[in-house]
Coordinates of C-alpha atoms in Angstrom, one line a residue:
Chain A
X1 CA 115.1 95.5 110.5
X2 CA 114.8 91.7 110.3
X3 CA 113.5 90.4 107.0
X4 CA 112.5 87.2 105.3
X5 CA 114.8 86.3 102.5
X6 CA 113.6 84.3 99.4
X7 CA 115.6 82.7 96.7
X8 CA 115.6 82.5 93.7
X9 CA 113.9 85.8 92.8
X10 CA 112.8 84.3 89.5
X11 CA 113.0 80.8 88.1
X12 CA 112.0 79.5 84.7
X13 CA 111.4 75.8 84.4
X14 CA 109.9 73.3 82.0
X15 CA 106.6 71.6 82.7
X16 CA 107.1 68.4 84.7
X17 CA 110.3 69.5 86.4
X18 CA 110.8 69.7 90.1
X19 CA 111.3 73.1 91.7
X20 CA 112.5 74.0 95.1
X21 CA 111.9 77.5 96.4
X22 CA 113.9 78.6 99.5
X23 CA 113.1 80.9 102.3
X24 CA 115.1 82.1 105.3
X25 CA 112.5 83.3 107.9
X26 CA 113.3 85.8 110.7
X27 CA 115.6 84.0 113.2
X28 CA 113.4 84.0 116.3
X29 CA 110.1 83.3 114.4
X30 CA 108.5 79.9 114.9
X31 CA 105.6 79.8 112.4
X32 CA 106.2 79.7 108.7
X33 CA 103.8 80.1 105.7
X34 CA 103.8 79.9 102.0
X35 CA 101.4 81.9 99.9
X36 CA 101.1 82.3 96.2
X37 CA 99.8 84.9 93.8
X38 CA 98.9 84.1 90.3
X39 CA 99.4 87.1 88.0
X40 CA 96.5 89.5 88.4
X41 CA 94.9 87.5 91.1
X42 CA 94.6 87.5 94.9
X43 CA 97.2 86.2 97.3
X44 CA 96.2 82.7 98.3
X45 CA 97.2 80.7 101.4
X46 CA 99.1 77.5 100.7
X47 CA 100.4 76.1 103.9
X48 CA 101.5 76.9 107.5
X49 CA 104.2 75.1 109.3
X50 CA 105.2 74.8 113.0
X51 CA 107.4 72.5 115.0
X52 CA 108.5 70.6 111.9
X53 CA 105.0 69.7 110.8
X54 CA 102.3 71.2 108.7
X55 CA 99.7 73.1 110.8
X56 CA 97.2 73.8 108.1
X57 CA 97.1 73.5 104.3
X58 CA 94.7 74.7 101.6
X59 CA 93.0 72.8 98.8
X60 CA 95.7 74.1 96.5
X61 CA 98.4 72.3 98.5
X62 CA 98.0 68.9 96.9
X63 CA 100.4 66.0 96.7
X64 CA 102.6 67.8 94.3
X65 CA 103.6 70.2 97.0
X66 CA 105.8 69.6 100.0
X67 CA 107.5 71.8 102.6
X68 CA 110.5 71.2 104.7
X69 CA 112.7 72.8 107.3
X70 CA 115.9 71.0 106.5
X71 CA 118.0 72.9 109.0
X72 CA 117.7 75.6 111.6
X73 CA 117.4 78.5 109.1
X74 CA 115.8 77.4 105.8
X75 CA 112.2 76.7 104.9
X76 CA 111.6 75.2 101.5
X77 CA 108.6 74.7 99.2
X78 CA 109.0 71.9 96.7
X79 CA 106.8 71.3 93.7
X80 CA 107.4 67.8 92.5
X81 CA 106.2 68.0 88.9
X82 CA 105.4 71.5 87.8
X83 CA 102.3 72.4 85.7
X84 CA 101.7 75.5 83.7
X85 CA 99.2 76.6 86.2
X86 CA 101.9 76.6 88.9
X87 CA 103.2 79.8 87.4
X88 CA 102.9 82.4 90.1
X89 CA 104.7 84.5 92.6
X90 CA 105.3 82.5 95.7
X91 CA 105.6 84.4 99.0
X92 CA 107.2 83.0 102.2
X93 CA 106.1 84.5 105.5
X94 CA 107.0 84.0 109.2
X95 CA 105.6 85.1 112.5
X96 CA 106.7 84.7 116.1
X97 CA 103.4 83.3 117.3
X98 CA 100.4 81.7 115.6
X99 CA 97.9 84.3 116.8
X100 CA 96.4 86.4 114.1
X101 CA 97.3 89.5 116.1
X102 CA 100.9 88.8 115.2
X103 CA 101.8 90.2 111.9
X104 CA 103.2 87.9 109.2
X105 CA 106.4 89.3 107.7
X106 CA 106.6 88.5 104.1
X107 CA 109.6 88.0 101.8
X108 CA 109.9 89.7 98.4
X109 CA 108.7 86.6 96.6
X110 CA 110.0 84.1 94.1
X111 CA 108.5 84.3 90.6
X112 CA 108.0 80.9 89.0
X113 CA 107.4 80.6 85.3
X114 CA 106.5 77.2 84.0
X115 CA 106.9 76.7 80.2
Chain B
X1 CA 85.3 80.9 108.3
X2 CA 86.7 84.3 107.2
X3 CA 86.5 86.1 103.9
X4 CA 87.2 89.6 102.6
X5 CA 85.6 91.6 99.7
X6 CA 87.4 94.5 98.3
X7 CA 85.1 96.8 96.2
X8 CA 86.8 98.1 93.1
X9 CA 89.7 96.3 91.5
X10 CA 91.1 99.7 90.4
X11 CA 90.8 103.1 91.9
X12 CA 92.3 106.2 90.4
X13 CA 92.6 109.6 92.2
X14 CA 94.4 112.8 91.6
X15 CA 97.4 113.7 93.5
X16 CA 96.3 115.5 96.7
X17 CA 92.8 114.0 96.6
X18 CA 91.3 111.7 99.3
X19 CA 92.1 108.0 98.9
X20 CA 89.3 105.6 99.9
X21 CA 89.8 101.9 99.4
X22 CA 86.8 99.8 100.5
X23 CA 87.0 96.5 102.4
X24 CA 84.2 94.3 103.9
X25 CA 84.8 91.2 105.8
X26 CA 83.0 88.1 107.0
X27 CA 84.0 86.4 110.1
X28 CA 82.4 83.9 112.5
X29 CA 84.5 85.2 115.4
X30 CA 85.8 88.7 116.2
X31 CA 88.4 89.3 113.5
X32 CA 91.8 90.7 113.2
X33 CA 92.0 93.0 110.2
X34 CA 95.0 94.1 108.1
X35 CA 95.9 96.2 105.2
X36 CA 99.0 95.3 103.2
X37 CA 100.5 97.2 100.3
X38 CA 102.5 95.7 97.4
X39 CA 104.6 98.0 95.3
X40 CA 105.6 96.8 91.8
X41 CA 107.9 93.8 91.9
X42 CA 108.0 93.8 95.6
X43 CA 106.6 91.7 98.5
X44 CA 103.8 92.5 100.9
X45 CA 104.3 95.2 103.4
X46 CA 102.0 95.8 106.4
X47 CA 100.3 99.2 106.4
X48 CA 98.2 98.8 109.5
X49 CA 96.3 96.3 111.6
X50 CA 93.3 96.2 113.9
X51 CA 93.2 93.7 116.7
X52 CA 91.3 95.1 119.7
X53 CA 90.7 98.5 121.3
X54 CA 90.5 101.7 119.3
X55 CA 88.6 101.2 116.2
X56 CA 90.5 103.9 114.2
X57 CA 94.0 102.7 113.5
X58 CA 96.8 104.6 112.0
X59 CA 99.4 103.1 109.8
X60 CA 102.5 104.1 107.9
X61 CA 102.6 106.7 105.1
X62 CA 99.6 108.6 106.5
X63 CA 97.1 105.8 106.0
X64 CA 94.4 104.9 108.5
X65 CA 91.4 102.6 108.7
X66 CA 88.4 102.3 110.8
X67 CA 86.9 99.1 112.0
X68 CA 83.1 99.3 111.9
X69 CA 81.5 96.2 113.3
X70 CA 78.0 97.2 112.5
X71 CA 79.0 97.5 108.8
X72 CA 81.5 94.7 108.8
X73 CA 83.9 97.1 107.1
X74 CA 87.5 98.2 107.4
X75 CA 88.0 100.9 104.8
X76 CA 91.4 102.4 104.2
X77 CA 91.8 106.1 103.8
X78 CA 94.4 108.8 103.3
X79 CA 93.5 112.5 103.3
X80 CA 95.9 113.5 100.5
X81 CA 97.3 111.1 97.8
X82 CA 100.9 111.1 96.8
X83 CA 102.4 109.8 93.6
X84 CA 104.3 107.3 95.7
X85 CA 101.1 105.7 96.9
X86 CA 100.5 104.0 93.6
X87 CA 100.5 100.3 94.4
X88 CA 98.3 97.3 95.0
X89 CA 96.5 97.2 98.3
X90 CA 95.2 94.1 100.0
X91 CA 92.8 93.9 102.8
X92 CA 93.1 90.8 104.9
X93 CA 91.4 89.0 107.9
X94 CA 92.3 86.4 110.4
X95 CA 90.2 85.1 113.3
X96 CA 90.9 86.8 116.6
X97 CA 92.1 85.0 119.7
X98 CA 95.1 82.9 120.4
X99 CA 94.5 80.0 118.0
X100 CA 96.8 79.4 115.2
X101 CA 95.5 81.1 112.1
X102 CA 96.3 82.0 108.6
X103 CA 95.6 85.4 107.0
X104 CA 93.0 85.4 104.2
X105 CA 93.5 88.1 101.6
X106 CA 91.1 90.0 99.5
X107 CA 91.5 90.2 95.7
X108 CA 93.3 93.6 95.9
X109 CA 92.7 97.1 94.7
X110 CA 95.2 98.8 92.4
X111 CA 95.6 102.4 93.3
X112 CA 96.6 104.8 90.5
X113 CA 97.5 108.5 91.2
X114 CA 97.0 111.1 88.4
X115 CA 99.4 114.1 88.4

C-alpha cells in the first residue's frame, strides 16, 4: 500500500538552528500538508500546498516556517531559527484531491527536539 | 469555520466491554467527519469517515460511528474492546463539498484497556 515517508524520524537541535524536515508524498497525490503535535496536545494544521504554492496556512505558520517542493518527489518543511516551543512531532500528509472527502494519508512523523 | 470537541481525554474500559468515544462538531456547512487512530510512536491512521449517504459508517478493526446531525455528534463505538485497541483516537472535521480544505482535529482521547 502506498505510504508517505518522512525523514528524519527524530532530530535533536540547538535553539536558533535551522531544521529541514523531509517528506515523500504518495506519487500520484497533488496536495500536501504539514501538521504538528506538541507532546500531549492536539494535532494542529500548519500549511497546505498545491501547484508549487501555499494554499492555506495557519497562524502558527509564521515567517520562521517555509515549505518547498524542490523536485518531483520531496516536500520539505524548513524552520529557520528553531525555538524551544517548536519541539513537537511534525506530520506530513498528502491527498489526491483537495476535497475533504478525500482522505489525507499521513506519514509516521518526525520528532523534533529543540534544546 | 469548523471545530471538534472530544469529551474525555482518557477513557478506560475492560477487555470485552463496549467502547464509546464521544465527538461533537461545529460546522457552518455540511461536514465531512473522520476518526483517526494513533498507536504509540506511530503516525495517524484512518479508522473511518463520513461524507454523505448512510449515517452509520463502519471502519477497520470493528469500529463504527454514527453521524447524528440533530446532535452534531459523531461518536465512535466498538462492541467489544481488545487489548490492541489501546491508542489515542482523534475525531476530525473538514467542510463538505469540492473546495480545498484542511482537516481540523479534536484534542484526542486516550483509550486504555484493562485486562
